[in-house]
Amino acid sequence: LHYKTVRAEVSCCVKYFLFGFNILFWLLGAAFLGIGLWAWAEKGVLSNLSAITDLGGFDPVWLFIVVGGVMFILGFAGCIGALRENTTLLKFFSVFLGLIFFLELTAGILAFVFKDWIKDQLNFFINNNVKAYRDDIDLQNLIDFAQEYWSCCGAHGPDDWNLNMYFNCTELNPSRERCGVPFSCCVKDPAEDVINTQCGYDVRLQGELDRQKYILTKGCVGQFEKWLQDNLIIVAGIFVGIALLQIFGICLAQNLVSDVKAVKANW
């Protein structure tokens, strides 16, 4: 009688698919990290690290650095782990990815349960960044983009710009922007090819009805909520897509770990 010995082997398909999956992940992380560090260097933060604590509001560059750093580390661990069939790196990759997935899931559940608290925090976040509008160019661009995209002005309305030292309406304010709003609050004229950055000057000296002709009067918190409701399927689809990618990555890594262990068991 002849018995055929079944030899365990590492699946080349899983190995190189996981490698390709992670090389893209790693390169994207490196790009995000590079953009973040470049932006910091442009602002002189890298040459003066104490400048980090001087920022009054949220610095969008942090988002690039943190997300890029995490993606870079995970992508690197997944690439090398798959290529070298290193179970330690593969386990690190799958456990860390699983932890991120769990944190995202927890955040989603908490956001649904504590909707009012999240709304208050969003209001606080926007107002805090309104105060720091002129302190950081990246923050300024982010606020202008948000106000233009969601057709809003301030957290709850244009008067929130009183929180900013340049736009507040106090008589002691020497700024030319006193009682005004940023240009991103202005109602856009389709005929204008060049942005009028002074369109919001003195506009809050006028009455409520007169303001509506020149500036957007709805707050960004309400407009953001409306946008979420209108685009709920798209937003949910994006989150589900990201979650499925993470689960797929974890399954590939665990499958490869099992193959490697099976091969080692036969030695």
GROMACS .gro file of N, CA and C in nm, residues 7 13 29 35 87 90 129 146 160 193 206 215-216 236-237 240 245:
model
   51
    7ARG      N    1   0.145   1.754   0.253
    7ARG     CA    2   0.236   1.851   0.312
    7ARG      C    3   0.168   1.985   0.329
   13CYS      N    4  -0.105   3.275  -0.263
   13CYS     CA    5  -0.211   3.373  -0.293
   13CYS      C    6  -0.233   3.465  -0.174
   29GLY      N    7   0.022   5.567   0.406
   29GLY     CA    8   0.061   5.617   0.539
   29GLY      C    9   0.184   5.705   0.531
   35ILE      N   10   0.326   6.456   0.432
   35ILE     CA   11   0.251   6.583   0.420
   35ILE      C   12   0.243   6.654   0.554
   87THR      N   13   0.549   3.549   1.205
   87THR     CA   14   0.422   3.540   1.278
   87THR      C   15   0.407   3.650   1.384
   90LEU      N   16   0.292   3.958   1.200
   90LEU     CA   17   0.156   3.934   1.150
   90LEU      C   18   0.054   3.942   1.263
  129ASN      N   19  -1.234   7.673   1.802
  129ASN     CA   20  -1.154   7.697   1.681
  129ASN      C   21  -1.186   7.830   1.615
  146ALA      N   22  -1.512   7.437   0.562
  146ALA     CA   23  -1.633   7.385   0.627
  146ALA      C   24  -1.751   7.481   0.610
  160ASP      N   25  -2.147   8.410   1.663
  160ASP     CA   26  -2.042   8.332   1.730
  160ASP      C   27  -1.904   8.389   1.702
  193ASP      N   28  -1.570   8.621  -1.033
  193ASP     CA   29  -1.463   8.524  -1.061
  193ASP      C   30  -1.356   8.526  -0.951
  206GLN      N   31  -2.547   9.539   1.082
  206GLN     CA   32  -2.680   9.548   1.022
  206GLN      C   33  -2.779   9.458   1.096
  215ILE      N   34  -2.470   8.753   0.397
  215ILE     CA   35  -2.398   8.641   0.460
  215ILE      C   36  -2.491   8.524   0.491
  216LEU      N   37  -2.431   8.409   0.511
  216LEU     CA   38  -2.504   8.288   0.551
  216LEU      C   39  -2.536   8.300   0.699
  236ALA      N   40  -2.274   5.588   0.600
  236ALA     CA   41  -2.278   5.452   0.656
  236ALA      C   42  -2.203   5.354   0.565
  237GLY      N   43  -2.220   5.371   0.433
  237GLY     CA   44  -2.151   5.285   0.336
  237GLY      C   45  -2.000   5.296   0.345
  240VAL      N   46  -1.891   5.120   0.671
  240VAL     CA   47  -1.902   4.974   0.655
  240VAL      C   48  -1.789   4.924   0.564
  245LEU      N   49  -1.283   4.621   0.508
  245LEU     CA   50  -1.141   4.616   0.471
  245LEU      C   51  -1.055   4.572   0.589
   0.00000   0.00000   0.00000
